Short mmCIF file of N, CA and C and ligand atoms in Angstrom, two decimals:
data_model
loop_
_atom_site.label_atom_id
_atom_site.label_comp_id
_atom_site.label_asym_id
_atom_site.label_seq_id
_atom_site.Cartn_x
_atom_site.Cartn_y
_atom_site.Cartn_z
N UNK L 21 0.82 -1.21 0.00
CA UNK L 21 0.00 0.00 0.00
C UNK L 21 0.86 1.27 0.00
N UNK L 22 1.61 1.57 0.96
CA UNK L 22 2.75 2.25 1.00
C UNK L 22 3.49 2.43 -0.16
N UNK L 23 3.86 1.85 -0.79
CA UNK L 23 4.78 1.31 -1.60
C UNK L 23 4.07 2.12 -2.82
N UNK L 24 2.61 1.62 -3.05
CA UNK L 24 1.93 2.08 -4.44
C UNK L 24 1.95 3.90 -4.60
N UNK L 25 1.81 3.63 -2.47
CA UNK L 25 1.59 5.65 -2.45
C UNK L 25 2.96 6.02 -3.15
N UNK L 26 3.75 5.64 -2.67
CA UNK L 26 5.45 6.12 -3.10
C UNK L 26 5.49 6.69 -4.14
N UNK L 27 5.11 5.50 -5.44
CA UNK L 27 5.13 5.26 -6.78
C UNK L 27 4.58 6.27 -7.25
N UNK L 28 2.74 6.73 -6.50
CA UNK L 28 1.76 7.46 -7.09
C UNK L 28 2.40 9.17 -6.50
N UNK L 29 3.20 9.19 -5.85
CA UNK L 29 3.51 10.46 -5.47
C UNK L 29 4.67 10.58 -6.33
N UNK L 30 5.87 9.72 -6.71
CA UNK L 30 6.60 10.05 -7.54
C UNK L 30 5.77 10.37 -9.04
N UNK L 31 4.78 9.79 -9.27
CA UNK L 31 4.18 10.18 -10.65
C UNK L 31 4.23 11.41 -10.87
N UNK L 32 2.92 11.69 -9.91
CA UNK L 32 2.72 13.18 -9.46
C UNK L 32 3.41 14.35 -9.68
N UNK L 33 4.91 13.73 -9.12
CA UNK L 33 5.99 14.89 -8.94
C UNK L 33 6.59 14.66 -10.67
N UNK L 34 6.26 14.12 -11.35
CA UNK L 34 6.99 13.90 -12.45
C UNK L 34 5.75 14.82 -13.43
N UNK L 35 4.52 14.69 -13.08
CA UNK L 35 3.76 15.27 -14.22
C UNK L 35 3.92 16.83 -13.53
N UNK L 36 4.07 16.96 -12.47
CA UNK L 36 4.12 18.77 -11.90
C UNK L 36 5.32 18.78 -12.70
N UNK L 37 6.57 18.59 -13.26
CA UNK L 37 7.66 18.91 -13.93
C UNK L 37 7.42 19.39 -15.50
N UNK L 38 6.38 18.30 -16.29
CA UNK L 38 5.83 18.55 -17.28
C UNK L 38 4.30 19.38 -17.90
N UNK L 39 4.11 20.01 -16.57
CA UNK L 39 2.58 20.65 -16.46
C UNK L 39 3.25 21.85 -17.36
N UNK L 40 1.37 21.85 -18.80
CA UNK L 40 1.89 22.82 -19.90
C UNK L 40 2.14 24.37 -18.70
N UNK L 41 2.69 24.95 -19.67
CA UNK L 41 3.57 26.44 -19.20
C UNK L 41 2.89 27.43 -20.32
N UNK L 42 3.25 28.51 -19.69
CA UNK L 42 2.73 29.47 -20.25
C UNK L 42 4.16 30.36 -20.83
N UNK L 43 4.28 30.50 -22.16
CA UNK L 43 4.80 30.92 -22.81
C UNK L 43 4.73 32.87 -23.70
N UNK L 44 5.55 33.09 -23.86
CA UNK L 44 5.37 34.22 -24.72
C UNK L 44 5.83 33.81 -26.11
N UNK L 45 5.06 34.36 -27.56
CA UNK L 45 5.49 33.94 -28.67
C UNK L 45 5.60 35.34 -29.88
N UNK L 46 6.44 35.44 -30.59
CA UNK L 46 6.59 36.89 -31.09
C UNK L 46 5.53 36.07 -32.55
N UNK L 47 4.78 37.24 -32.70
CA UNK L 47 3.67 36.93 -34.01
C UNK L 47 5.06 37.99 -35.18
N UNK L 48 5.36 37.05 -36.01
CA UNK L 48 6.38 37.85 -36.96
C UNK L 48 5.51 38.33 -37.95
N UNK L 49 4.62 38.21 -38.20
CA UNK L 49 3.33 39.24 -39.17
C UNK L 49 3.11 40.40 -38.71
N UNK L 50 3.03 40.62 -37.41
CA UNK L 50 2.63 41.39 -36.69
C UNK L 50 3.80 42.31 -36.21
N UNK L 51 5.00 41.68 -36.37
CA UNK L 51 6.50 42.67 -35.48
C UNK L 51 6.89 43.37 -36.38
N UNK L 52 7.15 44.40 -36.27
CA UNK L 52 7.81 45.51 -37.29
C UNK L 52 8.89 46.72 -36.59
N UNK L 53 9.83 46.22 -36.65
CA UNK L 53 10.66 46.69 -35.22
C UNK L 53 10.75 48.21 -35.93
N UNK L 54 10.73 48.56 -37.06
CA UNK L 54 11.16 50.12 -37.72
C UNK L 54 10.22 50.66 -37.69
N UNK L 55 8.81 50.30 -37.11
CA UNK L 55 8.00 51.34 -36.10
C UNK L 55 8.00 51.25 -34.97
N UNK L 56 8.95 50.58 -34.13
CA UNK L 56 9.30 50.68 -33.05
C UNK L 56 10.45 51.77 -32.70
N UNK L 57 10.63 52.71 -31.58
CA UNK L 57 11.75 53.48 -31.02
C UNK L 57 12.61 53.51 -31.68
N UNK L 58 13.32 53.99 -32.85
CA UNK L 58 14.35 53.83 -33.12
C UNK L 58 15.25 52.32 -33.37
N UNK L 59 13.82 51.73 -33.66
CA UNK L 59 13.88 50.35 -34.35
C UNK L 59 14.52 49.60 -32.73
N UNK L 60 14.42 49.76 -31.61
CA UNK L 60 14.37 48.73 -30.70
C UNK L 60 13.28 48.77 -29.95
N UNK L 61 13.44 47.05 -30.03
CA UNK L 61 12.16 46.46 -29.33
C UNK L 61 11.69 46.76 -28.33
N UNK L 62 10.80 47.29 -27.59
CA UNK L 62 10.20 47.78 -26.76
C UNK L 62 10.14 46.06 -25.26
N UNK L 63 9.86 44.95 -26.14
CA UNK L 63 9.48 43.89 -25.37
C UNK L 63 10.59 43.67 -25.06
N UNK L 64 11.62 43.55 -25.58
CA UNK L 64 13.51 42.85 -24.99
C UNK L 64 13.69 43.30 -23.82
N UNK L 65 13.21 45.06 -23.71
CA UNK L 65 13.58 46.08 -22.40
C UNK L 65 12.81 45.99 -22.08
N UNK L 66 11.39 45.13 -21.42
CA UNK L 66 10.46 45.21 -20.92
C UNK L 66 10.75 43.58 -19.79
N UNK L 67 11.24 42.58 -20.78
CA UNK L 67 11.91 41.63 -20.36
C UNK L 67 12.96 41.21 -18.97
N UNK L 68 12.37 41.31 -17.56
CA UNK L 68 13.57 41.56 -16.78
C UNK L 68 14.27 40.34 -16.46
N UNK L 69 13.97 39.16 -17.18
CA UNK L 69 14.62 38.02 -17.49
C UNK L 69 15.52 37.98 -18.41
N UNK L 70 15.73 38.85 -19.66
CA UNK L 70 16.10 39.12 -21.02
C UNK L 70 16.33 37.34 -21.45
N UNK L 71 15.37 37.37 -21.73
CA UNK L 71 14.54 36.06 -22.42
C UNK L 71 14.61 36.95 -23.80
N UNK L 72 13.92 37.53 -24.09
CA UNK L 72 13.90 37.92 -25.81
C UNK L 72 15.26 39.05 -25.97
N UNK L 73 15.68 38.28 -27.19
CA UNK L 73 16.92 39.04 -28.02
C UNK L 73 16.67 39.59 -29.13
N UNK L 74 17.36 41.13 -29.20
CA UNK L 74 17.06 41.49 -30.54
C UNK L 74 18.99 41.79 -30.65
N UNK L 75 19.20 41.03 -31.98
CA UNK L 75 20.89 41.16 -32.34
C UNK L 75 21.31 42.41 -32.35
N UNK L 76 20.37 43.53 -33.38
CA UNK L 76 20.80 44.70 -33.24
C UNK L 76 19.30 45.42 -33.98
N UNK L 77 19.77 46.80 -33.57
CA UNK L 77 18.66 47.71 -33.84
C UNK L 77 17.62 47.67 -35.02
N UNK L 78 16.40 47.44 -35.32
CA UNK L 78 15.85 47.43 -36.66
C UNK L 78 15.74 45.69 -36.66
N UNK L 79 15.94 45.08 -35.93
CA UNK L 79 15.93 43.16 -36.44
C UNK L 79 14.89 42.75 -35.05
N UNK L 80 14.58 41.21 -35.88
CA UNK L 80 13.31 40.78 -34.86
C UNK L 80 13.52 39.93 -33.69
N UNK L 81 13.00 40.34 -32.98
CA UNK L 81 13.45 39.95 -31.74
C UNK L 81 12.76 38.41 -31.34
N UNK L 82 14.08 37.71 -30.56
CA UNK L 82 14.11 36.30 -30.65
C UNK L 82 14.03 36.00 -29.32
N UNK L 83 13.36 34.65 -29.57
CA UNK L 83 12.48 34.31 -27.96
C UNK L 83 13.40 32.84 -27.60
N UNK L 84 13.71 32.82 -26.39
CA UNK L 84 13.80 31.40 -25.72
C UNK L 84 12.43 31.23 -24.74
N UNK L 85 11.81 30.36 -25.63
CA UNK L 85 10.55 30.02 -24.90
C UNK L 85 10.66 28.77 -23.79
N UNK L 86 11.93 28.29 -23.34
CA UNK L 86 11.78 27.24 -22.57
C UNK L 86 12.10 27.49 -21.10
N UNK L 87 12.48 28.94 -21.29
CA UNK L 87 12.48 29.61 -20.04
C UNK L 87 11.65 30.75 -19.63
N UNK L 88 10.88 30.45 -20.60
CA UNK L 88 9.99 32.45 -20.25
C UNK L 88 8.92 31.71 -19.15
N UNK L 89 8.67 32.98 -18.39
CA UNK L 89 7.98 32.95 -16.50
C UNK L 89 6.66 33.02 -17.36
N UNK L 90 6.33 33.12 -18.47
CA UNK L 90 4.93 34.28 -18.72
C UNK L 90 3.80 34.77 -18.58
N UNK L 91 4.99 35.85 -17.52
CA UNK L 91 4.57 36.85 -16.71
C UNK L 91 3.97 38.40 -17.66
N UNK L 92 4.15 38.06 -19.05
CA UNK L 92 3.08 38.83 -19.82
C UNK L 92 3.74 40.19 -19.77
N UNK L 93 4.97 40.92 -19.19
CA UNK L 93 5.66 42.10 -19.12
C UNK L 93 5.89 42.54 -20.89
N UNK L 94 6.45 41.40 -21.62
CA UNK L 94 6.37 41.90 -22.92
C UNK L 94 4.96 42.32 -23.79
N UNK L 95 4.16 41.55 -23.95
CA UNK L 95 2.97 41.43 -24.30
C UNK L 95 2.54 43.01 -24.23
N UNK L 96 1.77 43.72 -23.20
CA UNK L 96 1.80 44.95 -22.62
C UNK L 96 2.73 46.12 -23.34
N UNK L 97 4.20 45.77 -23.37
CA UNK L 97 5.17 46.62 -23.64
C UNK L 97 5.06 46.59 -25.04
N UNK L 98 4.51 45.66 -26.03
CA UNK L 98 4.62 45.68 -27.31
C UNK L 98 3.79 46.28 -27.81
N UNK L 99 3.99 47.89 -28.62
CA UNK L 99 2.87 48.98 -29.20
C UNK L 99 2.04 47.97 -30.14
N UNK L 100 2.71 47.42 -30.67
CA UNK L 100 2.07 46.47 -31.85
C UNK L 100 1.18 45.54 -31.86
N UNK L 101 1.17 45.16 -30.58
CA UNK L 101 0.37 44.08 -30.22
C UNK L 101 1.81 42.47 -30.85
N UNK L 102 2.91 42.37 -31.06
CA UNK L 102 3.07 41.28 -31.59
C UNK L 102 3.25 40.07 -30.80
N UNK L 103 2.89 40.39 -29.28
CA UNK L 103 3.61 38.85 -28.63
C UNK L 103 2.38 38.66 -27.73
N UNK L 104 2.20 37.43 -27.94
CA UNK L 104 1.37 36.76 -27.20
C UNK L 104 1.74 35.70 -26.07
N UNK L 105 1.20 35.41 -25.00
CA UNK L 105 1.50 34.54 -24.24
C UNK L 105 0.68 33.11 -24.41
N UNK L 106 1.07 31.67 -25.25
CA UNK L 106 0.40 30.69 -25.17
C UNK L 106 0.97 29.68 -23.90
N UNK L 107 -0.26 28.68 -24.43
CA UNK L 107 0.16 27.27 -23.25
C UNK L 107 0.68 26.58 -23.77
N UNK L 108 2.00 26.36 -23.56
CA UNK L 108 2.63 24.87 -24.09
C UNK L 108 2.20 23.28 -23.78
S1 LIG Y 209 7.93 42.65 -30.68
FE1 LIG Y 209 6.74 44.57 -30.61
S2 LIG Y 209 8.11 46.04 -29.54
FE2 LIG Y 209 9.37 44.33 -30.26
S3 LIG Y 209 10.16 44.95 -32.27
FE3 LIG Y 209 8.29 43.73 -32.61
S4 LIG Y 209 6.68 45.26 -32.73
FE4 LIG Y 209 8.42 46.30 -31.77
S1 LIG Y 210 6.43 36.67 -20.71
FE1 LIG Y 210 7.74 37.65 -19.16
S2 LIG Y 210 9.50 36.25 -18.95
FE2 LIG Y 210 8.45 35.68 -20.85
S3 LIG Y 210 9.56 36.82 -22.45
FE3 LIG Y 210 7.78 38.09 -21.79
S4 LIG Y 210 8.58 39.47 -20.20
FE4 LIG Y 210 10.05 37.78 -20.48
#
């Protein structure tokens, strides 16, 4: 009995590891960094993880989605509307 609990609590702790996440995703239809500030991204500096990269001024800014909190700070910061937060 014990034994099964063990098992069923290690499950548990294995699907809380894989529970979907909430992500931010840049819509590239939608990003147009050269109506942005002087062509930088508004969401990179909004970012206090700096999870999204933009290489240099005027270029589209790039996401590591396997670490974003999303905590939705970019989303907000983007005039454009281009980033959305999904569920993985
Ligand atoms: S994601 Fe938004 S703030 Fe960033 S460059 Fe694109 S349009 Fe501008
Ligand atoms: S949702 Fe939050 S953590 Fe993720 S990229 Fe946007 S600002 Fe950064």
């Amino acid at each position: 009995m014990s034994g099964a609990s063990r098992i069923s609590d290690s499950y548990n702790a294995d699907k809380e590891e894989i529970m979907p996440s909430k992500t931010a995703l840049v819509d590239y239809k939608k990003c147009h960094p050269e109506k942005c500030d002087n062509g930088v991204c508004a969401a990179v500096l909004a970012c206090t993880h700096k999870l999204l990269k933009q290489e240099a001024p005027y270029e589209i800014p790039m996401m590591n989605p396997s670490v974003c909190q999303g905590c939705g700070d970019c989303v907000r910061a983007c005039p454009l509307k281009a980033i959305k937060i999904v569920t993985m």
